């Protein structure tokens, strides 16, 4: 029996878990090739990312932007749209937040910080509405558009950070935002900041919107079957545009968090592909907000533990990139895990 | 007559279901043997086993008295078995005779002997009375001709046993008559025919013997002359069935709905509705007969706000309705069972409860303040409708894609009828459903009529039109070409109008069909 529900089905939970296990097994082969003990290497990797307050804090800090971009991709996907543009959206959002952060002074934090965050969300949402409109009104495929919009976002922010808002001496970066626009650090020296609370709020909000509101019902209806949605009086084009706006706003929060909580300023091309990682996070999280959370934490943990593993063993940190890639491959090859589950049932 | 084919104890299992359960069947040489049963009763599976597309898990096949193993279609063809599928297997840009020889091309010094092939095809076509223009491209000929071409293909491969899988599903009444004539010719020439159908009337007309399958089991084989429609229906369904729709005479009330001079273009910009005017009163059913693709769907979609009305007016209770959009039309208490339930009527990935509010999801009680869904109201609505309309299984959390076609259609009917529609559009309401579900949906439509709704029924099934309608209009090439009260309508009259002829005038199928394309 198949249930369409706001909760994930057992298969939707098992597949990603099996994928992760398989990826770690294949990763073990690479560790063996390097001449290390896989169990030892993995112990170092995970004990340094999941045990102890500072390790967990570091993991959560790396997970925070991935939660945002993962939610962004998942939200658009629920409306049948593949948003590859989270990267561009987060740059534009970050830039808008920084502009508010550096331009206004002398206002209290309770006003300044929300203003900066909202400015970022508006910019990201607006940016994403362009491919949304092109798709809804002209039928231009959003994959092409969002990718192209990424390049525009890179070079637009390149210009702004080296031109009008250049604030560094030799480096391409803006001035530091006023303290009143910063997200506070929670466990120094880790860079975990109050952005994590925004991320958790976003998870709850996305869940609520998708499954408990009329808007979410329409979004999902359009995502599953646009012609039936149309029959039900739902405007396909309006929902597509709105889904992109929400998606863009969510993606931009990743940039906002990085700027206001981690770097304190906009640094040219600061994002280590956070937007693209969001696609992987959404895929592993089965486009579900809760799944996105766990996928983001896993990726955050891998990145955090990688540094320790690099330092303490002969395994290079790039191994975690391989593992991430393998996870995605196994998740995408759903048929493979399905067969594995079936074989085990039979045995 | 001797048995040309014997199937012995055939069993075929698919995960979770026994599609053929210990079926034994004899086919006599030179007979037309009908194989009937509801959807999913296993008739296609059985024939696919005979044709080598599936392999039986158990059981044996005896051909002309010899035990034969058929594991792939090529072996079936070599043994003189031919099959015409419901969905034709033709290469559209090739000509008719190229399609016939495809895969068994006659060769002459390493080249294809086109001349010889053409002569052979023409000879077969003449011998069996299969009128096909052999030099036309397949994409340019009518569906009826394509089917004859499929039969030619089988005969060219020297088929002695011909399996026809639901051949009349795609044909107009006239084309069906022609097919039956072809079948009789083939029988005279000694071909054995297995005719798969779920239309009892046709089976009674054409077959010598009939075998009934139900849920994978053979219920029995009868001589057609010694059985009756009610008996066959009961064998198929497993209980007594009402073949005729039971209804009182309509009591039409005031005029509630009308369209005048309606013109509609389809999404490609082709004008499909060319000036249609109709009137419907409360408490009556107006049936629209017509070969599919003559503008019925576009007319319905314009009325329901899914397509733009280019010209003309649509009125409900005297108020204009054209180009209001689907949502506004719904709010005017217009119910709509769409032609394609998977594409239009349901969101298959949603559960029952969420499908039961599609189109009403913006209205109280399903949505409360701040656009938040009222889960309790949604659940109660679904539970009530599932019980009222006997949706099975009665699990409102279950995804709709896992329901049978009949139960999916019940979900749509429940949703559309529950809001006490003033005007109701039913487009192909029983397409692909089994007899039991058809009976249910028909009685629900009559029930709505008796409660005072005006109903527009669009169907390609003449039987359905004739048994439900109080008045009938025939649509041909975007126009209404005839309208009559039910008392004056008969199949022949309607059939001829459907092909663009005058009522009563009998026109041959072929030339006219080309016009409908």
mmCIF file of N, CA and C in Angstrom, chain B residues 247-298:
data_model
loop_
_atom_site.group_PDB
_atom_site.id
_atom_site.type_symbol
_atom_site.label_atom_id
_atom_site.label_comp_id
_atom_site.label_asym_id
_atom_site.label_seq_id
_atom_site.Cartn_x
_atom_site.Cartn_y
_atom_site.Cartn_z
ATOM 1 N N UNK B 247 -34.636 3.756 -15.689
ATOM 2 C CA UNK B 247 -34.923 5.156 -15.407
ATOM 3 C C UNK B 247 -36.367 5.488 -15.760
ATOM 4 N N UNK B 248 -36.848 6.468 -15.059
ATOM 5 C CA UNK B 248 -38.171 6.995 -15.365
ATOM 6 C C UNK B 248 -38.029 7.940 -16.543
ATOM 7 N N UNK B 249 -39.149 8.300 -17.123
ATOM 8 C CA UNK B 249 -39.101 9.302 -18.171
ATOM 9 C C UNK B 249 -38.685 10.647 -17.555
ATOM 10 N N UNK B 250 -37.905 11.399 -18.327
ATOM 11 C CA UNK B 250 -37.400 12.662 -17.793
ATOM 12 C C UNK B 250 -38.534 13.644 -17.557
ATOM 13 N N UNK B 251 -38.358 14.470 -16.541
ATOM 14 C CA UNK B 251 -39.323 15.544 -16.267
ATOM 15 C C UNK B 251 -38.588 16.869 -16.414
ATOM 16 N N UNK B 252 -38.313 17.282 -17.668
ATOM 17 C CA UNK B 252 -37.490 18.483 -17.841
ATOM 18 C C UNK B 252 -38.167 19.702 -17.225
ATOM 19 N N UNK B 253 -37.372 20.507 -16.554
ATOM 20 C CA UNK B 253 -37.884 21.729 -15.949
ATOM 21 C C UNK B 253 -37.493 22.927 -16.795
ATOM 22 N N UNK B 254 -37.101 24.003 -16.113
ATOM 23 C CA UNK B 254 -36.783 25.223 -16.847
ATOM 24 C C UNK B 254 -35.427 25.087 -17.537
ATOM 25 N N UNK B 255 -35.212 25.915 -18.541
ATOM 26 C CA UNK B 255 -33.922 25.915 -19.234
ATOM 27 C C UNK B 255 -32.873 26.443 -18.258
ATOM 28 N N UNK B 256 -31.791 25.674 -18.078
ATOM 29 C CA UNK B 256 -30.780 26.201 -17.177
ATOM 30 C C UNK B 256 -29.467 26.502 -17.884
ATOM 31 N N UNK B 257 -29.237 25.821 -18.971
ATOM 32 C CA UNK B 257 -27.927 25.991 -19.596
ATOM 33 C C UNK B 257 -28.086 26.115 -21.096
ATOM 34 N N UNK B 258 -27.285 26.998 -21.676
ATOM 35 C CA UNK B 258 -27.297 27.055 -23.138
ATOM 36 C C UNK B 258 -25.968 27.579 -23.655
ATOM 37 N N UNK B 259 -25.643 27.173 -24.856
ATOM 38 C CA UNK B 259 -24.525 27.802 -25.558
ATOM 39 C C UNK B 259 -25.061 28.267 -26.899
ATOM 40 N N UNK B 260 -24.523 29.381 -27.378
ATOM 41 C CA UNK B 260 -24.950 29.823 -28.691
ATOM 42 C C UNK B 260 -23.747 30.226 -29.531
ATOM 43 N N UNK B 261 -23.720 29.705 -30.725
ATOM 44 C CA UNK B 261 -22.683 30.019 -31.711
ATOM 45 C C UNK B 261 -21.275 29.869 -31.158
ATOM 46 N N UNK B 262 -21.064 28.845 -30.365
ATOM 47 C CA UNK B 262 -19.770 28.659 -29.723
ATOM 48 C C UNK B 262 -18.692 28.300 -30.745
ATOM 49 N N UNK B 263 -17.575 29.015 -30.654
ATOM 50 C CA UNK B 263 -16.417 28.659 -31.487
ATOM 51 C C UNK B 263 -15.202 28.537 -30.585
ATOM 52 N N UNK B 264 -14.453 27.465 -30.755
ATOM 53 C CA UNK B 264 -13.300 27.209 -29.889
ATOM 54 C C UNK B 264 -12.133 26.697 -30.724
ATOM 55 N N UNK B 265 -10.958 27.201 -30.404
ATOM 56 C CA UNK B 265 -9.749 26.650 -31.006
ATOM 57 C C UNK B 265 -9.052 25.757 -30.001
ATOM 58 N N UNK B 266 -8.382 24.718 -30.455
ATOM 59 C CA UNK B 266 -7.626 23.888 -29.532
ATOM 60 C C UNK B 266 -6.278 24.544 -29.241
ATOM 61 N N UNK B 267 -5.444 23.860 -28.448
ATOM 62 C CA UNK B 267 -4.217 24.505 -28.020
ATOM 63 C C UNK B 267 -3.255 24.820 -29.167
ATOM 64 N N UNK B 268 -3.410 24.070 -30.264
ATOM 65 C CA UNK B 268 -2.545 24.343 -31.414
ATOM 66 C C UNK B 268 -3.084 25.455 -32.291
ATOM 67 N N UNK B 269 -4.275 25.961 -31.942
ATOM 68 C CA UNK B 269 -4.828 27.061 -32.718
ATOM 69 C C UNK B 269 -5.733 26.619 -33.841
ATOM 70 N N UNK B 270 -6.042 25.324 -33.925
ATOM 71 C CA UNK B 270 -6.960 24.857 -34.954
ATOM 72 C C UNK B 270 -8.387 25.017 -34.457
ATOM 73 N N UNK B 271 -9.249 25.525 -35.310
ATOM 74 C CA UNK B 271 -10.637 25.702 -34.880
ATOM 75 C C UNK B 271 -11.312 24.347 -34.841
ATOM 76 N N UNK B 272 -11.792 23.965 -33.662
ATOM 77 C CA UNK B 272 -12.380 22.636 -33.510
ATOM 78 C C UNK B 272 -13.880 22.684 -33.271
ATOM 79 N N UNK B 273 -14.360 23.778 -32.711
ATOM 80 C CA UNK B 273 -15.805 23.936 -32.524
ATOM 81 C C UNK B 273 -16.236 25.111 -33.397
ATOM 82 N N UNK B 274 -17.176 24.858 -34.313
ATOM 83 C CA UNK B 274 -17.471 25.858 -35.340
ATOM 84 C C UNK B 274 -18.924 26.272 -35.296
ATOM 85 N N UNK B 275 -19.286 26.935 -34.201
ATOM 86 C CA UNK B 275 -20.650 27.446 -34.141
ATOM 87 C C UNK B 275 -21.651 26.450 -33.601
ATOM 88 N N UNK B 276 -21.473 26.043 -32.360
ATOM 89 C CA UNK B 276 -22.399 25.094 -31.746
ATOM 90 C C UNK B 276 -23.412 25.840 -30.875
ATOM 91 N N UNK B 277 -24.674 25.468 -31.008
ATOM 92 C CA UNK B 277 -25.705 25.992 -30.116
ATOM 93 C C UNK B 277 -26.442 24.825 -29.486
ATOM 94 N N UNK B 278 -26.638 24.905 -28.172
ATOM 95 C CA UNK B 278 -27.319 23.832 -27.440
ATOM 96 C C UNK B 278 -28.157 24.428 -26.331
ATOM 97 N N UNK B 279 -29.147 23.679 -25.904
ATOM 98 C CA UNK B 279 -29.939 24.082 -24.739
ATOM 99 C C UNK B 279 -30.148 22.870 -23.861
ATOM 100 N N UNK B 280 -30.045 23.060 -22.577
ATOM 101 C CA UNK B 280 -30.294 21.939 -21.673
ATOM 102 C C UNK B 280 -31.202 22.406 -20.547
ATOM 103 N N UNK B 281 -32.217 21.597 -20.263
ATOM 104 C CA UNK B 281 -33.160 21.921 -19.202
ATOM 105 C C UNK B 281 -32.791 21.162 -17.944
ATOM 106 N N UNK B 282 -33.301 21.631 -16.837
ATOM 107 C CA UNK B 282 -33.038 20.902 -15.607
ATOM 108 C C UNK B 282 -33.776 19.569 -15.689
ATOM 109 N N UNK B 283 -33.159 18.550 -15.110
ATOM 110 C CA UNK B 283 -33.792 17.241 -15.086
ATOM 111 C C UNK B 283 -33.776 16.498 -16.394
ATOM 112 N N UNK B 284 -32.877 16.873 -17.309
ATOM 113 C CA UNK B 284 -32.779 16.085 -18.537
ATOM 114 C C UNK B 284 -31.319 15.852 -18.904
ATOM 115 N N UNK B 285 -31.111 14.791 -19.664
ATOM 116 C CA UNK B 285 -29.767 14.461 -20.125
ATOM 117 C C UNK B 285 -29.707 14.664 -21.632
ATOM 118 N N UNK B 286 -28.806 15.540 -22.048
ATOM 119 C CA UNK B 286 -28.579 15.695 -23.478
ATOM 120 C C UNK B 286 -27.311 14.913 -23.825
ATOM 121 N N UNK B 287 -27.461 13.930 -24.679
ATOM 122 C CA UNK B 287 -26.309 13.128 -25.078
ATOM 123 C C UNK B 287 -25.696 13.671 -26.352
ATOM 124 N N UNK B 288 -24.356 13.795 -26.357
ATOM 125 C CA UNK B 288 -23.666 14.209 -27.581
ATOM 126 C C UNK B 288 -23.015 12.972 -28.168
ATOM 127 N N UNK B 289 -23.537 12.520 -29.301
ATOM 128 C CA UNK B 289 -22.916 11.387 -29.981
ATOM 129 C C UNK B 289 -21.933 11.921 -31.003
ATOM 130 N N UNK B 290 -20.977 11.113 -31.341
ATOM 131 C CA UNK B 290 -20.030 11.543 -32.359
ATOM 132 C C UNK B 290 -18.752 10.741 -32.269
ATOM 133 N N UNK B 291 -18.088 10.606 -33.436
ATOM 134 C CA UNK B 291 -16.777 9.977 -33.426
ATOM 135 C C UNK B 291 -15.848 10.909 -32.659
ATOM 136 N N UNK B 292 -14.986 10.348 -31.858
ATOM 137 C CA UNK B 292 -14.093 11.197 -31.074
ATOM 138 C C UNK B 292 -13.266 12.107 -31.973
ATOM 139 N N UNK B 293 -12.946 13.283 -31.457
ATOM 140 C CA UNK B 293 -12.106 14.195 -32.218
ATOM 141 C C UNK B 293 -12.903 15.109 -33.134
ATOM 142 N N UNK B 294 -14.208 15.171 -32.944
ATOM 143 C CA UNK B 294 -15.012 16.077 -33.763
ATOM 144 C C UNK B 294 -15.386 17.347 -33.014
ATOM 145 N N UNK B 295 -14.565 17.673 -32.014
ATOM 146 C CA UNK B 295 -14.760 18.937 -31.309
ATOM 147 C C UNK B 295 -15.467 18.809 -29.974
ATOM 148 N N UNK B 296 -15.864 17.570 -29.619
ATOM 149 C CA UNK B 296 -16.594 17.421 -28.350
ATOM 150 C C UNK B 296 -15.746 17.873 -27.173
ATOM 151 N N UNK B 297 -14.492 17.397 -27.150
ATOM 152 C CA UNK B 297 -13.657 17.703 -26.000
ATOM 153 C C UNK B 297 -13.408 19.206 -25.885
ATOM 154 N N UNK B 298 -13.151 19.844 -27.022
ATOM 155 C CA UNK B 298 -12.895 21.277 -26.998
ATOM 156 C C UNK B 298 -14.130 22.043 -26.539
#
